PDB file of C-alpha atoms in Angstrom:
ATOM      1  CA  MET A   1       7.326 -23.806  11.822  1.00 62.00           C
ATOM      2  CA  SER A   2       7.069 -21.488  14.828  1.00 88.00           C
ATOM      3  CA  ASN A   3       4.105 -18.953  15.232  1.00 96.00           C
ATOM      4  CA  LEU A   4       4.596 -15.375  14.438  1.00 98.00           C
ATOM      5  CA  GLY A   5       2.765 -12.424  15.969  1.00 98.00           C
ATOM      6  CA  LEU A   6       1.749  -9.671  13.561  1.00 98.00           C
ATOM      7  CA  VAL A   7       0.882  -6.037  13.901  1.00 98.00           C
ATOM      8  CA  ASP A   8      -0.656  -3.516  11.377  1.00 98.00           C
ATOM      9  CA  ILE A   9      -0.510  -0.051  12.733  1.00 98.00           C
ATOM     10  CA  GLY A  10      -3.068   2.275  11.112  1.00 95.00           C
ATOM     11  CA  GLY A  11      -4.159   5.769  11.801  1.00 93.00           C
ATOM     12  CA  THR A  12      -7.563   4.784  13.309  1.00 94.00           C
ATOM     13  CA  SER A  13      -6.934   1.273  14.469  1.00 97.00           C
ATOM     14  CA  ILE A  14      -4.259  -1.309  15.106  1.00 98.00           C
ATOM     15  CA  LYS A  15      -4.781  -4.845  13.792  1.00 97.00           C
ATOM     16  CA  PHE A  16      -3.246  -8.099  15.211  1.00 98.00           C
ATOM     17  CA  ALA A  17      -3.038 -11.477  14.009  1.00 98.00           C
ATOM     18  CA  VAL A  18      -0.921 -14.706  14.399  1.00 98.00           C
ATOM     19  CA  MET A  19       0.687 -16.586  11.435  1.00 97.00           C
ATOM     20  CA  LYS A  20       0.055 -20.221  12.458  1.00 95.00           C
ATOM     21  CA  ASP A  21       1.111 -23.095  10.147  1.00 89.00           C
ATOM     22  CA  ASP A  22       0.925 -20.522   7.220  1.00 87.00           C
ATOM     23  CA  GLN A  23      -2.559 -19.575   8.206  1.00 93.00           C
ATOM     24  CA  LEU A  24      -3.498 -16.097   9.288  1.00 96.00           C
ATOM     25  CA  GLU A  25      -5.577 -16.172  12.553  1.00 96.00           C
ATOM     26  CA  LYS A  26      -7.039 -12.564  13.167  1.00 95.00           C
ATOM     27  CA  LEU A  27      -7.301 -11.053  16.644  1.00 96.00           C
ATOM     28  CA  GLU A  28      -9.365  -8.323  17.892  1.00 95.00           C
ATOM     29  CA  PRO A  29      -8.301  -4.777  16.664  1.00 97.00           C
ATOM     30  CA  VAL A  30      -7.786  -2.023  19.099  1.00 97.00           C
ATOM     31  CA  LYS A  31      -8.338   1.821  18.464  1.00 97.00           C
ATOM     32  CA  THR A  32      -5.016   3.577  17.793  1.00 97.00           C
ATOM     33  CA  PRO A  33      -3.897   5.191  21.039  1.00 98.00           C
ATOM     34  CA  GLN A  34      -3.272   8.944  21.317  1.00 97.00           C
ATOM     35  CA  THR A  35       0.112   8.820  23.140  1.00 98.00           C
ATOM     36  CA  LEU A  36       3.353   6.730  22.832  1.00 98.00           C
ATOM     37  CA  GLU A  37       3.062   5.315  26.426  1.00 98.00           C
ATOM     38  CA  GLU A  38      -0.599   3.919  25.617  1.00 98.00           C
ATOM     39  CA  PHE A  39       0.839   2.611  22.372  1.00 98.00           C
ATOM     40  CA  TYR A  40       3.567   0.626  24.111  1.00 98.00           C
ATOM     41  CA  GLN A  41       1.052  -0.665  26.582  1.00 98.00           C
ATOM     42  CA  VAL A  42      -1.469  -1.745  24.095  1.00 98.00           C
ATOM     43  CA  LEU A  43       1.139  -3.577  21.967  1.00 98.00           C
ATOM     44  CA  THR A  44       2.881  -5.122  24.822  1.00 98.00           C
ATOM     45  CA  ASN A  45      -0.166  -6.384  26.443  1.00 98.00           C
ATOM     46  CA  LYS A  46      -1.212  -7.942  23.099  1.00 98.00           C
ATOM     47  CA  VAL A  47       2.136  -9.553  22.378  1.00 98.00           C
ATOM     48  CA  ASP A  48       2.189 -10.915  26.022  1.00 98.00           C
ATOM     49  CA  SER A  49      -1.027 -12.522  25.222  1.00 97.00           C
ATOM     50  CA  MET A  50       0.279 -13.975  21.966  1.00 98.00           C
ATOM     51  CA  LYS A  51       3.175 -15.294  23.698  1.00 97.00           C
ATOM     52  CA  ALA A  52       0.971 -17.019  26.208  1.00 97.00           C
ATOM     53  CA  GLN A  53      -1.584 -18.472  23.842  1.00 96.00           C
ATOM     54  CA  TYR A  54       0.334 -19.066  20.670  1.00 97.00           C
ATOM     55  CA  GLN A  55       4.063 -19.294  21.910  1.00 97.00           C
ATOM     56  CA  ILE A  56       4.984 -16.706  19.153  1.00 97.00           C
ATOM     57  CA  THR A  57       8.859 -16.402  18.617  1.00 96.00           C
ATOM     58  CA  GLY A  58       8.808 -13.003  16.859  1.00 98.00           C
ATOM     59  CA  VAL A  59       6.719 -10.038  15.743  1.00 98.00           C
ATOM     60  CA  GLY A  60       6.293  -8.567  12.239  1.00 98.00           C
ATOM     61  CA  ILE A  61       5.106  -4.975  12.076  1.00 98.00           C
ATOM     62  CA  SER A  62       3.360  -3.041   9.208  1.00 98.00           C
ATOM     63  CA  SER A  63       3.767   0.636   9.879  1.00 97.00           C
ATOM     64  CA  PRO A  64       2.948   3.886   8.250  1.00 96.00           C
ATOM     65  CA  GLY A  65       5.767   6.203   7.359  1.00 96.00           C
ATOM     66  CA  ALA A  66       9.223   5.628   5.819  1.00 96.00           C
ATOM     67  CA  VAL A  67      10.721   2.870   7.718  1.00 97.00           C
ATOM     68  CA  ASN A  68      14.495   2.723   7.631  1.00 97.00           C
ATOM     69  CA  LYS A  69      15.280  -0.896   7.712  1.00 96.00           C
ATOM     70  CA  LYS A  70      19.053  -0.212   8.686  1.00 96.00           C
ATOM     71  CA  THR A  71      18.307   1.894  11.844  1.00 97.00           C
ATOM     72  CA  GLY A  72      14.818   0.802  12.973  1.00 97.00           C
ATOM     73  CA  VAL A  73      13.548   4.423  12.773  1.00 98.00           C
ATOM     74  CA  VAL A  74      10.327   5.359  11.200  1.00 98.00           C
ATOM     75  CA  GLU A  75      11.204   8.513   9.225  1.00 97.00           C
ATOM     76  CA  GLY A  76       8.825  10.855   7.360  1.00 93.00           C
ATOM     77  CA  ALA A  77       5.325  11.618   8.749  1.00 91.00           C
ATOM     78  CA  SER A  78       2.073   9.912   9.255  1.00 93.00           C
ATOM     79  CA  ALA A  79      -1.217  10.235  11.153  1.00 93.00           C
ATOM     80  CA  ILE A  80       0.664   8.844  14.290  1.00 97.00           C
ATOM     81  CA  PRO A  81       3.445  11.428  14.992  1.00 97.00           C
ATOM     82  CA  TYR A  82       4.564   9.659  18.074  1.00 98.00           C
ATOM     83  CA  ILE A  83       6.073   6.695  16.248  1.00 98.00           C
ATOM     84  CA  HIS A  84       8.486   8.780  14.318  1.00 98.00           C
ATOM     85  CA  ASN A  85      12.262   9.658  14.379  1.00 98.00           C
ATOM     86  CA  PHE A  86      13.617   7.337  17.237  1.00 98.00           C
ATOM     87  CA  GLU A  87      14.716   3.658  17.336  1.00 98.00           C
ATOM     88  CA  ILE A  88      11.272   2.373  17.810  1.00 98.00           C
ATOM     89  CA  GLN A  89      11.948  -1.189  16.489  1.00 98.00           C
ATOM     90  CA  GLN A  90      14.592  -1.719  19.119  1.00 98.00           C
ATOM     91  CA  ALA A  91      12.536  -0.283  21.714  1.00 98.00           C
ATOM     92  CA  LEU A  92       9.619  -2.614  20.832  1.00 98.00           C
ATOM     93  CA  SER A  93      11.969  -5.761  20.563  1.00 98.00           C
ATOM     94  CA  LYS A  94      13.276  -4.821  24.146  1.00 98.00           C
ATOM     95  CA  ARG A  95       9.608  -4.516  25.481  1.00 98.00           C
ATOM     96  CA  PHE A  96       8.484  -7.822  23.961  1.00 98.00           C
ATOM     97  CA  ASP A  97      11.851  -9.570  24.507  1.00 98.00           C
ATOM     98  CA  LEU A  98      11.432 -10.945  21.033  1.00 98.00           C
ATOM     99  CA  PRO A  99      12.960 -10.289  17.551  1.00 98.00           C
ATOM    100  CA  VAL A 100      10.799  -7.519  15.714  1.00 98.00           C
ATOM    101  CA  SER A 101      10.809  -6.505  12.121  1.00 98.00           C
ATOM    102  CA  MET A 102       9.178  -3.424  10.728  1.00 98.00           C
ATOM    103  CA  GLU A 103       8.337  -2.333   7.319  1.00 98.00           C
ATOM    104  CA  ASN A 104       6.236   0.294   5.582  1.00 97.00           C
ATOM    105  CA  ASP A 105       2.464  -0.643   5.220  1.00 96.00           C
ATOM    106  CA  ALA A 106       2.532  -0.161   1.339  1.00 96.00           C
ATOM    107  CA  ASN A 107       5.661  -2.295   1.060  1.00 97.00           C
ATOM    108  CA  CYS A 108       4.060  -5.043   3.216  1.00 98.00           C
ATOM    109  CA  ALA A 109       0.999  -5.185   1.004  1.00 97.00           C
ATOM    110  CA  ALA A 110       3.142  -5.484  -1.972  1.00 98.00           C
ATOM    111  CA  LEU A 111       5.315  -8.290  -0.348  1.00 98.00           C
ATOM    112  CA  ALA A 112       1.998 -10.159   0.419  1.00 98.00           C
ATOM    113  CA  GLU A 113       0.998  -9.850  -3.206  1.00 98.00           C
ATOM    114  CA  LEU A 114       4.414 -11.160  -4.367  1.00 97.00           C
ATOM    115  CA  ASP A 115       4.425 -14.032  -1.899  1.00 96.00           C
ATOM    116  CA  SER A 116       1.051 -15.483  -2.297  1.00 96.00           C
ATOM    117  CA  GLY A 117      -1.287 -13.110  -4.129  1.00 97.00           C
ATOM    118  CA  ALA A 118      -1.446 -11.556  -7.551  1.00 97.00           C
ATOM    119  CA  GLY A 119       2.200 -11.508  -7.980  1.00 98.00           C
ATOM    120  CA  ARG A 120       3.149 -14.893  -6.726  1.00 97.00           C
ATOM    121  CA  ASP A 121       4.644 -16.226 -10.063  1.00 96.00           C
ATOM    122  CA  VAL A 122       6.869 -13.167 -10.722  1.00 98.00           C
ATOM    123  CA  SER A 123      10.127 -11.816  -9.148  1.00 97.00           C
ATOM    124  CA  SER A 124       9.582  -8.109 -10.045  1.00 97.00           C
ATOM    125  CA  LEU A 125       6.476  -5.991  -9.775  1.00 98.00           C
ATOM    126  CA  LEU A 126       5.190  -2.392  -9.000  1.00 98.00           C
ATOM    127  CA  PHE A 127       2.317  -2.076  -6.479  1.00 98.00           C
ATOM    128  CA  LEU A 128       0.110   1.036  -6.730  1.00 98.00           C
ATOM    129  CA  ILE A 129      -2.188   1.859  -3.863  1.00 95.00           C
ATOM    130  CA  ILE A 130      -4.791   4.225  -5.206  1.00 95.00           C
ATOM    131  CA  GLY A 131      -6.539   5.930  -2.135  1.00 91.00           C
ATOM    132  CA  THR A 132      -6.295   9.658  -1.022  1.00 91.00           C
ATOM    133  CA  GLY A 133      -3.074   9.781  -3.114  1.00 93.00           C
ATOM    134  CA  VAL A 134      -1.089   7.246  -5.069  1.00 96.00           C
ATOM    135  CA  GLY A 135       1.338   5.323  -2.909  1.00 94.00           C
ATOM    136  CA  GLY A 136       2.966   1.991  -3.661  1.00 96.00           C
ATOM    137  CA  SER A 137       6.175  -0.138  -3.878  1.00 98.00           C
ATOM    138  CA  VAL A 138       8.825  -1.225  -6.104  1.00 98.00           C
ATOM    139  CA  ILE A 139       9.892  -4.956  -5.838  1.00 97.00           C
ATOM    140  CA  ILE A 140      13.005  -6.153  -7.842  1.00 96.00           C
ATOM    141  CA  ASN A 141      14.177  -9.697  -7.485  1.00 95.00           C
ATOM    142  CA  HIS A 142      11.866 -10.535  -4.757  1.00 94.00           C
ATOM    143  CA  GLN A 143      13.345  -7.422  -2.649  1.00 94.00           C
ATOM    144  CA  ILE A 144      11.791  -4.091  -1.770  1.00 97.00           C
ATOM    145  CA  TRP A 145      13.702  -1.324  -3.476  1.00 97.00           C
ATOM    146  CA  HIS A 146      13.480   1.559  -0.831  1.00 97.00           C
ATOM    147  CA  GLY A 147      15.444   4.223  -2.679  1.00 96.00           C
ATOM    148  CA  ALA A 148      18.407   6.429  -1.450  1.00 96.00           C
ATOM    149  CA  HIS A 149      15.832   8.573   0.577  1.00 95.00           C
ATOM    150  CA  LEU A 150      13.292   5.961   1.331  1.00 96.00           C
ATOM    151  CA  PHE A 151      11.076   7.355  -1.559  1.00 95.00           C
ATOM    152  CA  GLY A 152      11.072   4.225  -3.602  1.00 96.00           C
ATOM    153  CA  GLY A 153       7.319   3.616  -4.591  1.00 97.00           C
ATOM    154  CA  GLU A 154       6.080   7.114  -3.841  1.00 95.00           C
ATOM    155  CA  PHE A 155       4.455   7.251  -7.355  1.00 97.00           C
ATOM    156  CA  GLY A 156       2.118   9.966  -6.180  1.00 96.00           C
ATOM    157  CA  PHE A 157       4.764  12.636  -6.321  1.00 95.00           C
ATOM    158  CA  THR A 158       5.557  12.273 -10.057  1.00 96.00           C
ATOM    159  CA  LEU A 159       4.058  14.803 -12.321  1.00 96.00           C
ATOM    160  CA  ALA A 160       0.937  13.724 -14.245  1.00 95.00           C
ATOM    161  CA  ASP A 161       1.134  17.142 -16.428  1.00 94.00           C
ATOM    162  CA  ASP A 162       2.795  20.321 -16.101  1.00 94.00           C
ATOM    163  CA  LYS A 163       1.505  21.314 -12.590  1.00 94.00           C
ATOM    164  CA  SER A 164      -0.397  18.438 -11.049  1.00 96.00           C
ATOM    165  CA  THR A 165       0.914  15.186  -9.507  1.00 97.00           C
ATOM    166  CA  LEU A 166      -0.316  11.663 -10.075  1.00 97.00           C
ATOM    167  CA  SER A 167      -2.088  11.826  -6.737  1.00 96.00           C
ATOM    168  CA  ASN A 168      -3.914  15.024  -7.730  1.00 96.00           C
ATOM    169  CA  LEU A 169      -5.217  13.638 -11.032  1.00 97.00           C
ATOM    170  CA  ALA A 170      -5.259   9.698 -10.831  1.00 97.00           C
ATOM    171  CA  THR A 171      -7.325   8.963  -7.718  1.00 96.00           C
ATOM    172  CA  SER A 172     -11.140   9.066  -7.074  1.00 95.00           C
ATOM    173  CA  VAL A 173     -10.525  11.581  -4.277  1.00 95.00           C
ATOM    174  CA  GLY A 174      -9.214  13.994  -7.009  1.00 96.00           C
ATOM    175  CA  VAL A 175     -12.067  13.179  -9.285  1.00 97.00           C
ATOM    176  CA  ALA A 176     -14.442  14.271  -6.602  1.00 97.00           C
ATOM    177  CA  GLN A 177     -12.535  17.316  -5.710  1.00 96.00           C
ATOM    178  CA  ARG A 178     -12.366  18.562  -9.152  1.00 97.00           C
ATOM    179  CA  TYR A 179     -16.135  17.825  -9.986  1.00 97.00           C
ATOM    180  CA  ASN A 180     -17.291  19.547  -6.737  1.00 97.00           C
ATOM    181  CA  ALA A 181     -15.089  22.602  -7.015  1.00 96.00           C
ATOM    182  CA  ASN A 182     -16.390  23.341 -10.671  1.00 94.00           C
ATOM    183  CA  SER A 183     -20.117  22.801  -9.556  1.00 95.00           C
ATOM    184  CA  LYS A 184     -22.369  25.857  -9.161  1.00 92.00           C
ATOM    185  CA  PRO A 185     -23.453  25.754  -6.398  1.00 93.00           C
ATOM    186  CA  ILE A 186     -20.439  23.698  -5.009  1.00 92.00           C
ATOM    187  CA  THR A 187     -21.255  20.129  -4.291  1.00 95.00           C
ATOM    188  CA  ASN A 188     -19.965  17.677  -1.803  1.00 97.00           C
ATOM    189  CA  TYR A 189     -19.979  14.291  -3.691  1.00 97.00           C
ATOM    190  CA  SER A 190     -17.679  11.395  -2.956  1.00 96.00           C
ATOM    191  CA  GLY A 191     -15.512   9.891  -5.776  1.00 95.00           C
ATOM    192  CA  LYS A 192     -17.807   6.925  -5.909  1.00 94.00           C
ATOM    193  CA  GLU A 193     -20.918   9.124  -6.243  1.00 97.00           C
ATOM    194  CA  VAL A 194     -19.238  11.029  -9.299  1.00 97.00           C
ATOM    195  CA  PHE A 195     -18.459   7.727 -10.858  1.00 96.00           C
ATOM    196  CA  ASP A 196     -22.144   6.947 -10.508  1.00 96.00           C
ATOM    197  CA  LEU A 197     -23.015  10.250 -12.032  1.00 97.00           C
ATOM    198  CA  ALA A 198     -20.623   9.419 -15.093  1.00 97.00           C
ATOM    199  CA  ASP A 199     -22.487   6.029 -15.495  1.00 96.00           C
ATOM    200  CA  HIS A 200     -25.701   7.959 -15.734  1.00 97.00           C
ATOM    201  CA  GLY A 201     -24.620  10.305 -18.316  1.00 97.00           C
ATOM    202  CA  ASP A 202     -23.398  13.362 -16.388  1.00 97.00           C
ATOM    203  CA  THR A 203     -20.670  14.842 -18.915  1.00 97.00           C
ATOM    204  CA  ARG A 204     -18.657  16.828 -16.361  1.00 97.00           C
ATOM    205  CA  ALA A 205     -18.544  13.621 -14.310  1.00 98.00           C
ATOM    206  CA  GLN A 206     -17.457  11.662 -17.372  1.00 98.00           C
ATOM    207  CA  LYS A 207     -14.834  14.161 -18.067  1.00 97.00           C
ATOM    208  CA  GLU A 208     -13.353  13.928 -14.667  1.00 98.00           C
ATOM    209  CA  VAL A 209     -13.215  10.157 -14.548  1.00 98.00           C
ATOM    210  CA  GLN A 210     -11.709  10.077 -17.990  1.00 98.00           C
ATOM    211  CA  THR A 211      -8.939  12.445 -16.685  1.00 98.00           C
ATOM    212  CA  MET A 212      -8.365   9.937 -13.997  1.00 98.00           C
ATOM    213  CA  TYR A 213      -8.062   7.005 -16.395  1.00 98.00           C
ATOM    214  CA  TYR A 214      -5.760   8.889 -18.642  1.00 98.00           C
ATOM    215  CA  SER A 215      -3.503  10.091 -15.888  1.00 98.00           C
ATOM    216  CA  LEU A 216      -3.207   6.814 -14.287  1.00 98.00           C
ATOM    217  CA  ALA A 217      -2.501   5.147 -17.695  1.00 98.00           C
ATOM    218  CA  LYS A 218       0.337   7.679 -18.419  1.00 97.00           C
ATOM    219  CA  GLY A 219       1.801   7.062 -14.997  1.00 98.00           C
ATOM    220  CA  ILE A 220       1.684   3.367 -15.389  1.00 98.00           C
ATOM    221  CA  TYR A 221       3.100   3.606 -19.027  1.00 97.00           C
ATOM    222  CA  ASN A 222       6.024   5.757 -17.630  1.00 97.00           C
ATOM    223  CA  LEU A 223       6.707   3.343 -14.817  1.00 98.00           C
ATOM    224  CA  GLN A 224       6.718   0.355 -17.068  1.00 97.00           C
ATOM    225  CA  TYR A 225       9.348   2.091 -19.276  1.00 96.00           C
ATOM    226  CA  SER A 226      11.390   3.110 -16.141  1.00 96.00           C
ATOM    227  CA  PHE A 227      11.461  -0.105 -14.150  1.00 97.00           C
ATOM    228  CA  ASP A 228      10.304  -2.651 -16.686  1.00 97.00           C
ATOM    229  CA  PRO A 229       8.431  -4.940 -14.189  1.00 98.00           C
ATOM    230  CA  GLU A 230       6.879  -8.199 -15.057  1.00 98.00           C
ATOM    231  CA  LEU A 231       3.654  -6.974 -13.409  1.00 98.00           C
ATOM    232  CA  ILE A 232       1.879  -3.926 -12.291  1.00 98.00           C
ATOM    233  CA  VAL A 233      -0.643  -4.599  -9.357  1.00 98.00           C
ATOM    234  CA  LEU A 234      -3.347  -2.054  -8.455  1.00 97.00           C
ATOM    235  CA  GLY A 235      -4.732  -1.848  -4.808  1.00 95.00           C
ATOM    236  CA  GLY A 236      -6.994   0.485  -3.005  1.00 92.00           C
ATOM    237  CA  ALA A 237     -10.673   0.728  -2.889  1.00 87.00           C
ATOM    238  CA  VAL A 238     -11.016   1.950  -6.507  1.00 90.00           C
ATOM    239  CA  SER A 239      -9.146  -1.222  -7.689  1.00 90.00           C
ATOM    240  CA  ASN A 240     -12.572  -3.024  -6.980  1.00 89.00           C
ATOM    241  CA  ASN A 241     -14.067  -0.912  -9.792  1.00 92.00           C
ATOM    242  CA  PRO A 242     -14.487  -3.509 -12.550  1.00 94.00           C
ATOM    243  CA  HIS A 243     -14.195  -0.614 -15.275  1.00 94.00           C
ATOM    244  CA  LEU A 244     -10.792   0.528 -13.853  1.00 96.00           C
ATOM    245  CA  ILE A 245      -8.236  -1.742 -15.511  1.00 97.00           C
ATOM    246  CA  PRO A 246     -10.183  -2.080 -18.795  1.00 98.00           C
ATOM    247  CA  GLU A 247     -10.459   1.746 -19.107  1.00 98.00           C
ATOM    248  CA  VAL A 248      -6.710   2.175 -18.120  1.00 98.00           C
ATOM    249  CA  ASN A 249      -5.655  -0.414 -20.706  1.00 98.00           C
ATOM    250  CA  LYS A 250      -7.566   1.415 -23.458  1.00 98.00           C
ATOM    251  CA  GLU A 251      -5.911   4.611 -22.637  1.00 98.00           C
ATOM    252  CA  ILE A 252      -2.447   2.823 -22.651  1.00 97.00           C
ATOM    253  CA  GLU A 253      -3.272   1.566 -26.059  1.00 96.00           C
ATOM    254  CA  LYS A 254      -3.932   5.121 -27.356  1.00 96.00           C
ATOM    255  CA  ILE A 255      -0.621   6.155 -25.905  1.00 96.00           C
ATOM    256  CA  ARG A 256       1.245   3.290 -27.522  1.00 95.00           C
ATOM    257  CA  LYS A 257      -0.195   4.169 -30.904  1.00 94.00           C
ATOM    258  CA  VAL A 258       1.179   7.661 -30.566  1.00 95.00           C
ATOM    259  CA  VAL A 259       4.614   6.578 -29.257  1.00 94.00           C
ATOM    260  CA  LYS A 260       5.090   3.928 -31.920  1.00 88.00           C
ATOM    261  CA  ILE A 261       8.410   2.554 -30.541  1.00 90.00           C
ATOM    262  CA  ALA A 262       6.557   1.391 -27.308  1.00 83.00           C
ATOM    263  CA  SER A 263       6.615  -2.428 -27.858  1.00 91.00           C
ATOM    264  CA  ILE A 264       5.725  -3.402 -24.215  1.00 93.00           C
ATOM    265  CA  LYS A 265       2.255  -3.461 -23.046  1.00 95.00           C
ATOM    266  CA  PRO A 266       2.098  -3.263 -19.300  1.00 97.00           C
ATOM    267  CA  GLU A 267       0.360  -6.190 -17.598  1.00 98.00           C
ATOM    268  CA  ILE A 268      -1.990  -4.814 -15.034  1.00 98.00           C
ATOM    269  CA  VAL A 269      -3.952  -6.762 -12.481  1.00 98.00           C
ATOM    270  CA  PRO A 270      -5.875  -6.041  -9.345  1.00 97.00           C
ATOM    271  CA  CYS A 271      -4.586  -6.901  -6.003  1.00 97.00           C
ATOM    272  CA  HIS A 272      -5.625 -10.274  -4.425  1.00 96.00           C
ATOM    273  CA  TYR A 273      -5.366  -9.250  -0.832  1.00 95.00           C
ATOM    274  CA  THR A 274      -7.394  -6.438   0.762  1.00 88.00           C
ATOM    275  CA  ASP A 275      -7.513  -5.926   4.536  1.00 89.00           C
ATOM    276  CA  GLU A 276      -5.199  -8.813   5.141  1.00 94.00           C
ATOM    277  CA  ALA A 277      -2.406  -7.563   2.918  1.00 96.00           C
ATOM    278  CA  ASN A 278      -0.433  -5.550   5.432  1.00 97.00           C
ATOM    279  CA  LEU A 279      -0.503  -8.274   8.048  1.00 98.00           C
ATOM    280  CA  ARG A 280       0.320 -11.087   5.583  1.00 97.00           C
ATOM    281  CA  GLY A 281       3.372  -8.867   4.187  1.00 97.00           C
ATOM    282  CA  ALA A 282       4.734  -8.119   7.646  1.00 98.00           C
ATOM    283  CA  ALA A 283       5.105 -11.943   7.965  1.00 97.00           C
ATOM    284  CA  VAL A 284       7.003 -11.983   4.617  1.00 97.00           C
ATOM    285  CA  ASP A 285       9.163  -9.014   5.785  1.00 97.00           C
ATOM    286  CA  PHE A 286      10.025 -10.795   9.081  1.00 97.00           C
ATOM    287  CA  ALA A 287      11.147 -14.005   7.201  1.00 95.00           C
ATOM    288  CA  GLN A 288      13.357 -11.820   5.026  1.00 95.00           C
ATOM    289  CA  THR A 289      14.714  -9.691   7.975  1.00 96.00           C
ATOM    290  CA  TYR A 290      15.469 -12.894   9.881  1.00 95.00           C
ATOM    291  CA  PRO A 291      16.169 -15.587   7.218  1.00 90.00           C
ATOM    292  CA  LYS A 292      17.726 -17.989   9.959  1.00 73.00           C
ATOM    293  CA  GLU A 293      14.867 -17.595  12.452  1.00 47.00           C
ATOM    294  CA  ASP A 294      12.331 -20.314  12.418  1.00 46.00           C
ATOM    295  CA  ALA A 295       9.336 -18.130  12.779  1.00 45.00           C
TER     296      ALA A 295
END
């Protein structure tokens, strides 16, 4: 099997790796450039080095934004405005003189979990990334479901109550914002610190944490009965919290007791990959984009 170059574009840094004999060999990351020209230069230099050292035959890229697989354009918006709204995939392929695939970073992470992570034994799953907001991915029959407007998996935009989205209520960032805003004087705790306060008996902190668990449980319940996946995988830093899934499952059981017709209990698991997920998923996406390529 040929070697494949991998790139994970992030707002603060760009990670690089080579998939060699199905093993990921990480390379030195680079601070994300400020301009498109610098971006082209950094990526071209790195890929040229990979070509010389590893004889790569293609490049798989994980990118922020809504990647349009048909046009090679990164639509939507992200922390890197200069990569959007032109045929960047074709431009990079021309510069590298290699086939290039591009996919959204959350979709890449989901593909990594499906291929060899928490979802390796299923063909359909939902992947939720719980960070500043709630993002994610829908996979049906081993394929990303992008949606008519490339909004497939944007679970954070769904409503958790009459006026708040899932991103507002079901994240540790939201927990901290609500706790701090209702403190007198106003505090500046992080989400983790509010969770710690809850563990030590702070009733206001416990209330906000419980709001998060319930909102996430309701969101997952609704997604289960909308898509009926085999598995729901949770990612993001908060997925490392050992209380998260047990507490969400408790809230789902409460919902199922109220909605008596609900016979299916969502199967929720934590993600297997963390910082490698986007790179590994970019390799899976490349293989799906170029199924006849030996890369």
